[in-house]
Amino acid sequence: MSGMRRPAAAAAAVGLTASLPYWLPRLVIDLRVRLFARINGEEGIPAPGHEVPVEEFKQVYGHPAANGRSQGAALSDLFWYWLAPGPEVHQEHLEPGPRYNDVARTTRQILAGLSRDQWTELVARCTRRVLDELDGPDGPEGCDGASGARVRRVRLRDLMMPVWAEVYYEVVFREPCPRHVRDMIVANADDVVSALKCTGLRHMDRRGRLTAYLRGRLASAPPPVPLPSLLTQRERAYYLQGTFFNTAVVQTSEAMAHLLLALASHRSVQDRLLTGAADADYLDHVINETLQHFPLFGVAHRITTGEIPRAGRPPIPAGSVLLFNYPEYQRSGAPDQRFDPGRWLSADTRPTRFIPFGVTANRPCPARGFAVLTMRVAAEEVLRRFRLASSAEHTRSLPNRGPCLLIPRAGRPDARTWGPVGRAARLAGMRLGDRWAAIPRSLTQLVLGGYMVWDARRQGLCRNYFATAPGDSAGRVVAGNR
């Protein structure tokens, strides 16, 4: 009997091992979601959820009392930890009041300094420059063939990050970005997003190098748009680092990685663009469909500074932490979960719940007016040179950074591509490698995520900041006193 059990046990072990890529990463993701959901304890109110149904999502999100951002939420310690240094002046985490108004006004002025034509020229130029570097000695690893136009395996987020580092540096300082500064911005942004996704710990030395550069630059040659007057010189450096060289670079790089990976994964959609069969607005529809399936924001938390009344339901009390779940809200308004850009052609078929840049009444994304334009320009530059192909898993959090093959367009005279068999073999290898890489990565996320939650609560950056700041009669910090 024991002799029969050994082969059965061995077969079961082999089967379990072979199945790991199909269930372990998702299990770990579920565990991480539960871990982070418990940080706020009973004070957290999911929206949409039992207490805030999907029909009331935008009404509650846009209510004037849903305007607290950091003070009073345990979750804030974790976000401040991830976004350090200078989270106290990060635009998205400032409390409402004069300092927030000053910062938000400055951001709008900086971004409005370029016309649509200037945005188009800037993004196209920076994208071309980064793509040109693919043929140089600093090109990505894993290239096939000799020098020249050849198939490359890249991580799309890594490919896009230098583009937006250059773009936003020039938006702020109105001059081209030096290569060594671009490298500092990319190192800083990559460190922030890796910590946010729990694929790596923070490296404050990388972030500190950019802070030191910005402080020196502001002392010697500040940008043409005056920076917030209510901030100190050090806080102005933190403001630029957090708003433009953390959030703007990270979010736009992630958006572009999602867009290009969606094109790489849906060949018919990409073919329609490459063959010229699509109408002029089709790429914009693809962008909207991408943002519908893969919203850049996961859960945004707001703290109520007053009671929020609701018809026929108990009011939401002051001091509540509202957890606005973008992916869940947008999924509830989609007729189905297919990737179908054609649904945006008609008001009758497009999703009814779509807030890719937030809610207008409550701190919407400052880039909402030109984000689609700049994504379109960058995507067009990539598609002029390459056909995209990928078999990697595409999830909203994108911890794999978007593995993709860049295949030179056939019209390029020096292009070297594969036949169907070679292409299929390479994609099969990518799919297998991506699935197995997810196992150690997801375990790393679980371990590092748990550690960073503990370390963030231990340091209490947000909690300690507000504990030592002057407050009003209600105990909230008086804006402008720090």
Coordinates of C-alpha atoms in Angstrom, one line a residue:
M1 CA 0.0 0.0 0.0
S2 CA 2.8 2.4 0.9
G3 CA 4.4 1.7 -2.5
M4 CA 1.2 2.8 -4.2
R5 CA 0.9 5.9 -2.1
R6 CA 4.3 7.2 -3.0
P7 CA 3.5 7.6 -6.8
A8 CA 0.2 9.2 -5.9
A9 CA 1.8 11.6 -3.5
A10 CA 4.4 12.5 -6.0
A11 CA 1.8 13.0 -8.7
A12 CA -0.2 15.3 -6.4
A13 CA 2.9 17.3 -5.5
V14 CA 3.7 17.7 -9.2
G15 CA 0.1 18.7 -10.0
L16 CA 0.1 21.2 -7.1
T17 CA 3.4 22.7 -8.2
A18 CA 2.3 23.0 -11.8
S19 CA -0.9 24.8 -10.7
L20 CA 0.8 27.4 -8.5
P21 CA 0.9 30.1 -11.2
Y22 CA -2.8 29.9 -11.7
W23 CA -4.0 30.4 -8.1
L24 CA -1.2 31.5 -5.7
P25 CA -0.7 35.1 -7.1
R26 CA -4.4 35.7 -6.9
L27 CA -4.6 34.3 -3.4
V28 CA -1.8 36.6 -2.3
I29 CA -3.5 39.6 -3.9
D30 CA -6.7 38.8 -2.0
L31 CA -4.7 38.5 1.3
R32 CA -3.0 41.9 0.6
V33 CA -6.4 43.6 -0.2
R34 CA -7.8 42.2 3.1
L35 CA -4.7 43.4 5.0
F36 CA -4.9 46.9 3.7
A37 CA -8.7 47.0 4.2
R38 CA -8.2 46.3 7.8
I39 CA -5.8 49.1 8.5
N40 CA -8.7 51.6 9.1
G41 CA -10.6 49.1 11.2
E42 CA -14.3 49.9 11.7
E43 CA -14.0 53.5 10.7
G44 CA -13.5 52.6 7.0
I45 CA -16.7 52.8 4.8
P46 CA -16.3 51.2 1.4
A47 CA -18.0 52.9 -1.5
P48 CA -19.6 51.4 -3.3
G49 CA -20.7 49.1 -0.5
H50 CA -23.5 48.3 1.9
E51 CA -23.5 51.8 3.5
V52 CA -22.8 53.7 0.3
P53 CA -24.6 51.9 -2.6
V54 CA -23.2 52.5 -6.1
E55 CA -26.1 54.9 -7.0
E56 CA -24.9 57.3 -4.2
F57 CA -21.2 57.0 -5.0
K58 CA -20.7 60.3 -6.9
Q59 CA -23.2 62.2 -4.7
V60 CA -21.2 61.2 -1.6
Y61 CA -17.8 61.7 -3.2
G62 CA -18.7 65.1 -4.4
H63 CA -20.3 66.3 -1.1
P64 CA -18.5 69.4 0.4
A65 CA -18.0 67.5 3.7
A66 CA -16.1 64.7 2.0
N67 CA -13.0 66.9 1.8
G68 CA -10.6 65.7 4.5
R69 CA -7.6 64.1 3.1
S70 CA -5.1 62.9 5.6
Q71 CA -5.9 63.9 9.2
G72 CA -7.9 61.3 11.1
A73 CA -7.3 58.2 8.9
A74 CA -4.9 55.4 9.9
L75 CA -4.5 54.7 6.2
S76 CA -2.8 58.1 5.8
D77 CA 0.3 56.9 7.6
L78 CA 0.9 54.3 5.0
F79 CA 0.4 56.7 2.0
W80 CA 2.6 59.3 3.6
Y81 CA 5.3 56.6 4.2
W82 CA 5.1 55.6 0.5
L83 CA 5.2 59.1 -0.8
A84 CA 8.0 60.5 1.5
P85 CA 9.8 62.8 1.5
G86 CA 7.5 65.7 1.9
P87 CA 4.1 64.0 1.9
E88 CA 2.8 66.9 4.1
V89 CA 2.9 69.2 1.1
H90 CA 1.9 66.6 -1.6
Q91 CA -1.1 68.2 -3.4
E92 CA -3.2 65.1 -3.1
H93 CA -2.6 64.8 0.7
L94 CA -2.9 68.4 1.9
E95 CA -5.9 69.3 4.0
P96 CA -8.4 71.8 2.5
G97 CA -7.5 75.4 3.2
P98 CA -5.2 78.2 2.0
R99 CA -2.1 76.0 1.6
Y100 CA -4.0 73.5 -0.6
N101 CA -5.6 76.3 -2.6
D102 CA -2.1 77.9 -3.2
V103 CA -0.6 74.6 -4.3
A104 CA -3.5 73.6 -6.5
R105 CA -3.5 77.0 -8.2
T106 CA 0.2 76.8 -8.9
T107 CA -0.2 73.3 -10.4
R108 CA -2.9 74.6 -12.7
Q109 CA -0.8 77.5 -13.8
I110 CA 2.2 75.3 -14.6
L111 CA 0.2 72.9 -16.6
A112 CA -1.7 75.6 -18.4
G113 CA 1.5 77.2 -19.6
L114 CA 1.5 75.0 -22.7
S115 CA -1.0 75.1 -25.5
R116 CA -2.3 71.9 -27.0
D117 CA 0.1 72.3 -29.9
Q118 CA 3.0 72.7 -27.5
W119 CA 1.9 69.7 -25.5
T120 CA 1.8 67.7 -28.7
E121 CA 5.2 68.8 -29.9
L122 CA 6.8 68.2 -26.5
V123 CA 5.4 64.7 -25.9
A124 CA 6.2 63.7 -29.5
R125 CA 9.8 65.0 -29.2
C126 CA 10.5 63.3 -25.9
T127 CA 9.0 60.0 -27.0
R128 CA 11.0 60.0 -30.2
R129 CA 14.2 60.7 -28.2
V130 CA 13.6 57.8 -25.8
L131 CA 12.7 55.4 -28.7
D132 CA 15.9 56.5 -30.5
E133 CA 17.9 55.3 -27.6
L134 CA 16.6 51.7 -28.1
D135 CA 19.2 51.3 -30.9
G136 CA 22.0 52.7 -28.8
P137 CA 24.3 51.0 -26.3
D138 CA 21.9 51.7 -23.5
G139 CA 19.0 49.8 -25.1
P140 CA 17.1 47.1 -23.3
E141 CA 18.4 43.6 -22.6
G142 CA 16.9 40.7 -24.5
C143 CA 17.2 42.2 -28.0
D144 CA 17.2 39.7 -30.8
G145 CA 19.5 40.0 -33.8
A146 CA 22.3 42.4 -34.6
S147 CA 22.2 46.2 -34.3
G148 CA 19.5 48.2 -36.1
A149 CA 15.8 47.7 -36.1
R150 CA 15.2 44.4 -34.3
V151 CA 12.6 42.8 -32.0
R152 CA 13.0 43.9 -28.4
R153 CA 11.5 42.6 -25.2
V154 CA 10.8 45.6 -22.9
R155 CA 8.8 46.4 -19.8
L156 CA 6.4 49.1 -21.0
R157 CA 6.4 51.0 -17.7
D158 CA 10.2 51.2 -17.7
L159 CA 10.1 52.3 -21.4
M160 CA 7.7 55.1 -20.8
M161 CA 9.1 56.5 -17.5
P162 CA 12.0 58.4 -19.1
V163 CA 9.6 59.9 -21.6
W164 CA 7.4 61.5 -18.9
A165 CA 10.4 62.4 -16.7
E166 CA 11.6 64.6 -19.6
V167 CA 8.1 65.9 -20.4
Y168 CA 7.3 67.1 -16.9
Y169 CA 10.8 68.5 -16.3
E170 CA 10.4 70.7 -19.3
V171 CA 6.8 71.6 -18.3
V172 CA 8.1 72.8 -14.9
F173 CA 11.4 74.5 -15.9
R174 CA 10.6 75.3 -19.6
E175 CA 13.9 73.8 -20.8
P176 CA 15.1 70.4 -21.9
C177 CA 15.9 67.9 -19.1
P178 CA 19.6 67.0 -18.7
R179 CA 20.2 63.2 -18.9
H180 CA 21.6 62.9 -15.4
V181 CA 18.5 64.7 -14.0
R182 CA 16.2 62.4 -16.0
D183 CA 18.0 59.5 -14.4
M184 CA 17.4 60.9 -10.9
I185 CA 13.7 61.5 -11.7
V186 CA 13.3 58.0 -13.0
A187 CA 15.1 56.4 -10.1
N188 CA 12.9 58.4 -7.7
A189 CA 9.6 57.6 -9.5
D190 CA 10.5 54.0 -9.9
D191 CA 11.3 53.7 -6.2
V192 CA 8.0 55.2 -5.2
V193 CA 5.8 53.0 -7.5
S194 CA 7.8 49.9 -6.5
A195 CA 7.1 50.6 -2.8
L196 CA 3.4 51.4 -3.6
K197 CA 3.1 48.0 -5.3
C198 CA 5.1 46.3 -2.5
T199 CA 7.6 44.8 -5.0
G200 CA 10.5 46.6 -3.3
L201 CA 11.3 48.5 -0.1
R202 CA 11.8 52.3 -0.1
H203 CA 15.3 53.6 -0.9
M204 CA 15.3 57.1 0.6
D205 CA 18.8 57.8 -0.7
R206 CA 17.4 57.7 -4.3
R207 CA 14.6 60.0 -3.4
G208 CA 17.0 62.3 -1.4
R209 CA 19.2 62.8 -4.4
L210 CA 16.4 64.3 -6.4
T211 CA 15.3 66.5 -3.4
A212 CA 18.9 67.9 -3.1
Y213 CA 19.0 68.6 -6.8
L214 CA 15.6 70.4 -6.7
R215 CA 16.6 72.5 -3.6
G216 CA 19.8 73.6 -5.4
R217 CA 18.0 74.3 -8.6
L218 CA 15.3 76.4 -6.8
A219 CA 18.0 78.4 -5.1
S220 CA 19.9 79.2 -8.3
A221 CA 17.4 79.1 -11.2
P222 CA 13.7 78.7 -10.1
P223 CA 11.0 77.9 -12.7
P224 CA 9.2 80.7 -14.5
V225 CA 5.9 80.1 -12.7
P226 CA 6.2 81.3 -9.1
L227 CA 5.9 78.4 -6.6
P228 CA 3.4 78.4 -3.8
S229 CA 4.0 81.4 -1.5
L230 CA 2.7 79.7 1.6
L231 CA 5.4 77.0 1.4
T232 CA 9.0 77.3 2.6
Q233 CA 11.9 76.8 0.1
R234 CA 12.3 73.2 1.3
E235 CA 8.6 72.5 1.0
R236 CA 8.6 73.9 -2.6
A237 CA 11.2 71.3 -3.5
Y238 CA 9.0 68.6 -1.9
Y239 CA 6.0 70.0 -3.8
L240 CA 7.7 69.7 -7.2
Q241 CA 9.0 66.3 -6.3
G242 CA 5.7 64.9 -5.1
T243 CA 3.3 66.4 -7.6
F244 CA 5.3 66.4 -10.8
F245 CA 8.2 63.9 -10.4
N246 CA 6.4 61.3 -8.3
T247 CA 2.7 61.4 -9.2
A248 CA 2.7 62.8 -12.7
V249 CA 5.6 60.7 -13.9
V250 CA 4.3 57.5 -12.2
Q251 CA 0.6 57.9 -13.2
T252 CA 1.3 58.8 -16.8
S253 CA 3.8 56.0 -17.2
E254 CA 1.3 53.5 -15.8
A255 CA -1.4 54.8 -18.0
M256 CA 0.8 54.4 -21.1
A257 CA 1.9 51.0 -20.0
H258 CA -1.8 49.9 -19.7
L259 CA -2.6 51.4 -23.1
L260 CA 0.3 49.8 -25.0
L261 CA -0.2 46.5 -23.2
A262 CA -3.9 46.5 -24.2
L263 CA -2.9 47.1 -27.8
A264 CA -0.3 44.3 -27.6
S265 CA -2.9 41.9 -26.2
H266 CA -5.7 42.8 -28.7
R267 CA -4.3 42.3 -32.1
S268 CA -7.5 43.2 -34.0
V269 CA -7.6 46.6 -32.2
Q270 CA -4.0 47.3 -33.0
D271 CA -4.4 46.2 -36.6
R272 CA -7.3 48.6 -37.1
L273 CA -4.9 51.4 -36.0
L274 CA -1.9 50.2 -38.0
T275 CA -3.8 49.7 -41.3
G276 CA -5.5 53.1 -41.2
A277 CA -8.9 51.5 -41.1
A278 CA -9.9 53.3 -37.9
D279 CA -11.5 56.7 -37.9
A280 CA -9.7 59.7 -36.4
D281 CA -11.2 59.3 -32.9
Y282 CA -10.6 55.5 -32.6
L283 CA -7.4 55.8 -30.6
D284 CA -9.2 58.1 -28.1
H285 CA -11.8 55.3 -27.8
V286 CA -9.1 52.8 -27.1
I287 CA -7.7 55.1 -24.4
N288 CA -11.1 55.4 -22.8
E289 CA -11.7 51.7 -22.9
T290 CA -8.2 51.1 -21.3
L291 CA -9.0 53.6 -18.5
Q292 CA -12.4 51.9 -18.0
H293 CA -10.8 48.5 -17.5
F294 CA -7.6 49.6 -15.8
P295 CA -8.3 52.8 -13.8
L296 CA -5.1 54.4 -12.5
F297 CA -6.7 55.0 -9.0
G298 CA -7.5 52.0 -6.9
V299 CA -9.0 53.2 -3.6
A300 CA -9.0 56.9 -2.7
H301 CA -9.8 57.7 0.9
R302 CA -11.5 60.9 2.1
I303 CA -12.3 61.9 5.7
T304 CA -15.6 63.6 6.4
T305 CA -15.3 67.0 8.1
G306 CA -19.0 67.2 8.7
E307 CA -22.1 65.1 8.5
I308 CA -23.3 64.0 5.0
P309 CA -27.1 63.8 5.0
R310 CA -28.8 61.4 2.6
A311 CA -32.5 61.0 1.7
G312 CA -34.0 57.9 3.2
R313 CA -30.8 56.7 4.8
P314 CA -28.8 57.5 7.9
P315 CA -26.4 60.4 7.5
I316 CA -22.7 59.6 7.3
P317 CA -21.2 61.0 10.5
A318 CA -18.3 63.5 10.6
G319 CA -14.9 61.8 11.0
S320 CA -15.8 58.8 8.8
V321 CA -13.2 57.5 6.4
L322 CA -14.7 56.9 3.0
L323 CA -12.9 54.4 0.8
F324 CA -13.9 55.2 -2.8
N325 CA -13.2 52.1 -5.0
Y326 CA -12.7 53.2 -8.6
P327 CA -12.4 49.8 -10.2
E328 CA -15.5 48.5 -8.6
Y329 CA -17.5 51.6 -9.4
Q330 CA -16.5 51.6 -13.0
R331 CA -17.2 47.8 -13.4
S332 CA -20.7 48.4 -12.2
G333 CA -21.5 50.7 -15.1
A334 CA -20.0 48.6 -17.9
P335 CA -22.5 46.4 -20.0
D336 CA -19.9 43.6 -20.2
Q337 CA -16.2 43.1 -19.4
R338 CA -15.0 42.6 -23.0
F339 CA -12.3 45.0 -24.3
D340 CA -14.3 46.8 -26.9
P341 CA -13.4 50.4 -27.9
G342 CA -16.4 50.4 -30.2
R343 CA -18.7 50.9 -27.2
W344 CA -17.5 54.5 -27.0
L345 CA -19.0 55.4 -30.5
S346 CA -22.5 55.9 -29.1
A347 CA -23.9 57.4 -25.9
D348 CA -26.2 54.4 -25.7
T349 CA -23.4 51.9 -25.4
R350 CA -20.6 53.6 -23.5
P351 CA -20.3 52.8 -19.8
T352 CA -22.5 54.9 -17.6
R353 CA -20.0 55.1 -14.7
F354 CA -16.6 56.4 -15.8
I355 CA -14.4 58.6 -13.6
P356 CA -10.8 58.1 -14.8
F357 CA -9.8 61.4 -13.5
G358 CA -11.9 61.5 -10.3
V359 CA -15.0 63.5 -9.5
T360 CA -15.0 67.2 -10.5
A361 CA -16.3 68.4 -7.1
N362 CA -13.6 66.6 -5.1
R363 CA -9.9 67.1 -6.2
P364 CA -10.0 65.8 -9.7
C365 CA -6.8 65.0 -11.4
P366 CA -5.1 68.2 -12.6
A367 CA -4.1 66.5 -15.9
R368 CA -7.7 65.6 -16.9
G369 CA -7.8 68.3 -19.6
F370 CA -4.8 67.0 -21.6
A371 CA -4.1 63.4 -20.5
V372 CA -5.9 61.7 -23.4
L373 CA -4.2 64.1 -25.9
T374 CA -0.7 63.3 -24.5
M375 CA -1.3 59.6 -24.3
R376 CA -2.5 59.6 -27.9
V377 CA 0.6 61.5 -29.1
A378 CA 3.0 59.1 -27.3
A379 CA 1.1 56.0 -28.6
E380 CA 1.2 57.2 -32.1
E381 CA 4.9 57.7 -31.9
V382 CA 5.4 54.1 -30.7
L383 CA 3.0 52.7 -33.3
R384 CA 4.9 54.5 -36.1
R385 CA 7.9 52.3 -35.4
F386 CA 6.7 49.1 -33.8
R387 CA 4.0 46.5 -33.8
L388 CA 3.3 45.4 -30.2
A389 CA 2.8 41.8 -29.0
S390 CA 2.4 40.4 -25.5
S391 CA 1.0 37.4 -23.8
A392 CA 1.7 38.6 -20.2
E393 CA -1.1 38.9 -17.7
H394 CA -2.6 42.3 -17.7
T395 CA -4.0 43.5 -14.3
R396 CA -4.8 46.9 -13.0
S397 CA -1.9 46.9 -10.5
L398 CA 0.6 45.8 -13.2
P399 CA 3.2 44.5 -10.9
N400 CA 5.0 42.8 -13.9
R401 CA 5.6 46.3 -15.4
G402 CA 4.1 45.3 -18.7
P403 CA 6.3 42.8 -20.6
C404 CA 6.0 43.3 -24.3
L405 CA 7.7 42.7 -27.6
L406 CA 8.4 45.6 -29.9
I407 CA 8.4 44.3 -33.4
P408 CA 9.7 46.8 -36.0
R409 CA 7.1 47.8 -38.6
A410 CA 7.6 46.0 -41.9
G411 CA 8.0 49.3 -43.8
R412 CA 11.4 50.0 -42.1
P413 CA 14.2 49.0 -44.5
D414 CA 16.4 47.5 -41.8
A415 CA 13.6 45.6 -40.0
R416 CA 14.2 42.0 -39.0
T417 CA 11.1 40.2 -37.7
W418 CA 10.0 36.6 -37.2
G419 CA 7.6 34.4 -39.0
P420 CA 4.4 33.1 -37.4
V421 CA 6.1 30.1 -35.7
G422 CA 8.9 32.2 -34.1
R423 CA 6.3 34.7 -32.9
A424 CA 4.1 32.1 -31.4
A425 CA 7.1 30.4 -29.7
R426 CA 8.3 33.7 -28.2
L427 CA 4.8 34.6 -26.9
A428 CA 4.3 31.2 -25.4
G429 CA 7.6 31.6 -23.6
M430 CA 6.6 35.0 -22.4
R431 CA 3.3 33.7 -21.1
L432 CA 5.0 30.9 -19.2
G433 CA 7.8 33.0 -17.8
D434 CA 5.3 35.7 -16.7
R435 CA 3.1 33.2 -14.9
W436 CA 6.0 31.6 -13.0
A437 CA 7.6 35.0 -12.2
A438 CA 4.3 36.0 -10.5
I439 CA 4.9 33.4 -7.8
P440 CA 8.0 34.9 -6.1
R441 CA 6.8 38.4 -6.9
S442 CA 3.5 37.9 -5.2
L443 CA 5.2 36.4 -2.1
T444 CA 7.6 39.3 -2.1
Q445 CA 4.6 41.7 -2.2
L446 CA 2.9 39.9 0.7
V447 CA 6.1 40.0 2.9
L448 CA 7.1 43.5 2.0
G449 CA 3.6 44.8 2.1
G450 CA 3.2 43.5 5.7
Y451 CA 6.5 45.0 6.7
M452 CA 5.7 48.4 5.3
V453 CA 2.3 48.5 6.9
W454 CA 4.0 47.8 10.2
D455 CA 6.8 50.2 9.6
A456 CA 4.4 52.9 8.5
R457 CA 2.3 52.6 11.6
R458 CA 5.5 52.5 13.7
Q459 CA 6.8 55.8 12.2
G460 CA 3.3 57.4 12.2
L461 CA 4.4 60.2 9.8
C462 CA 0.9 61.6 9.3
R463 CA -0.2 60.9 12.9
N464 CA 2.8 62.6 14.4
Y465 CA 2.7 65.6 12.0
F466 CA -0.9 66.5 13.0
A467 CA -0.3 65.8 16.7
T468 CA 2.3 68.5 16.8
A469 CA 0.6 71.1 14.6
P470 CA -1.6 73.9 15.9
G471 CA -5.3 73.2 15.5
D472 CA -8.7 75.0 15.5
S473 CA -11.5 74.5 18.0
A474 CA -12.5 71.3 16.3
G475 CA -9.0 69.9 16.7
R476 CA -8.1 70.1 13.0
V477 CA -4.9 71.7 11.8
V478 CA -5.0 75.3 10.9
A479 CA -3.9 75.4 7.3
G480 CA -0.8 77.5 6.8
N481 CA 0.7 77.0 10.2
R482 CA 3.2 74.3 9.0

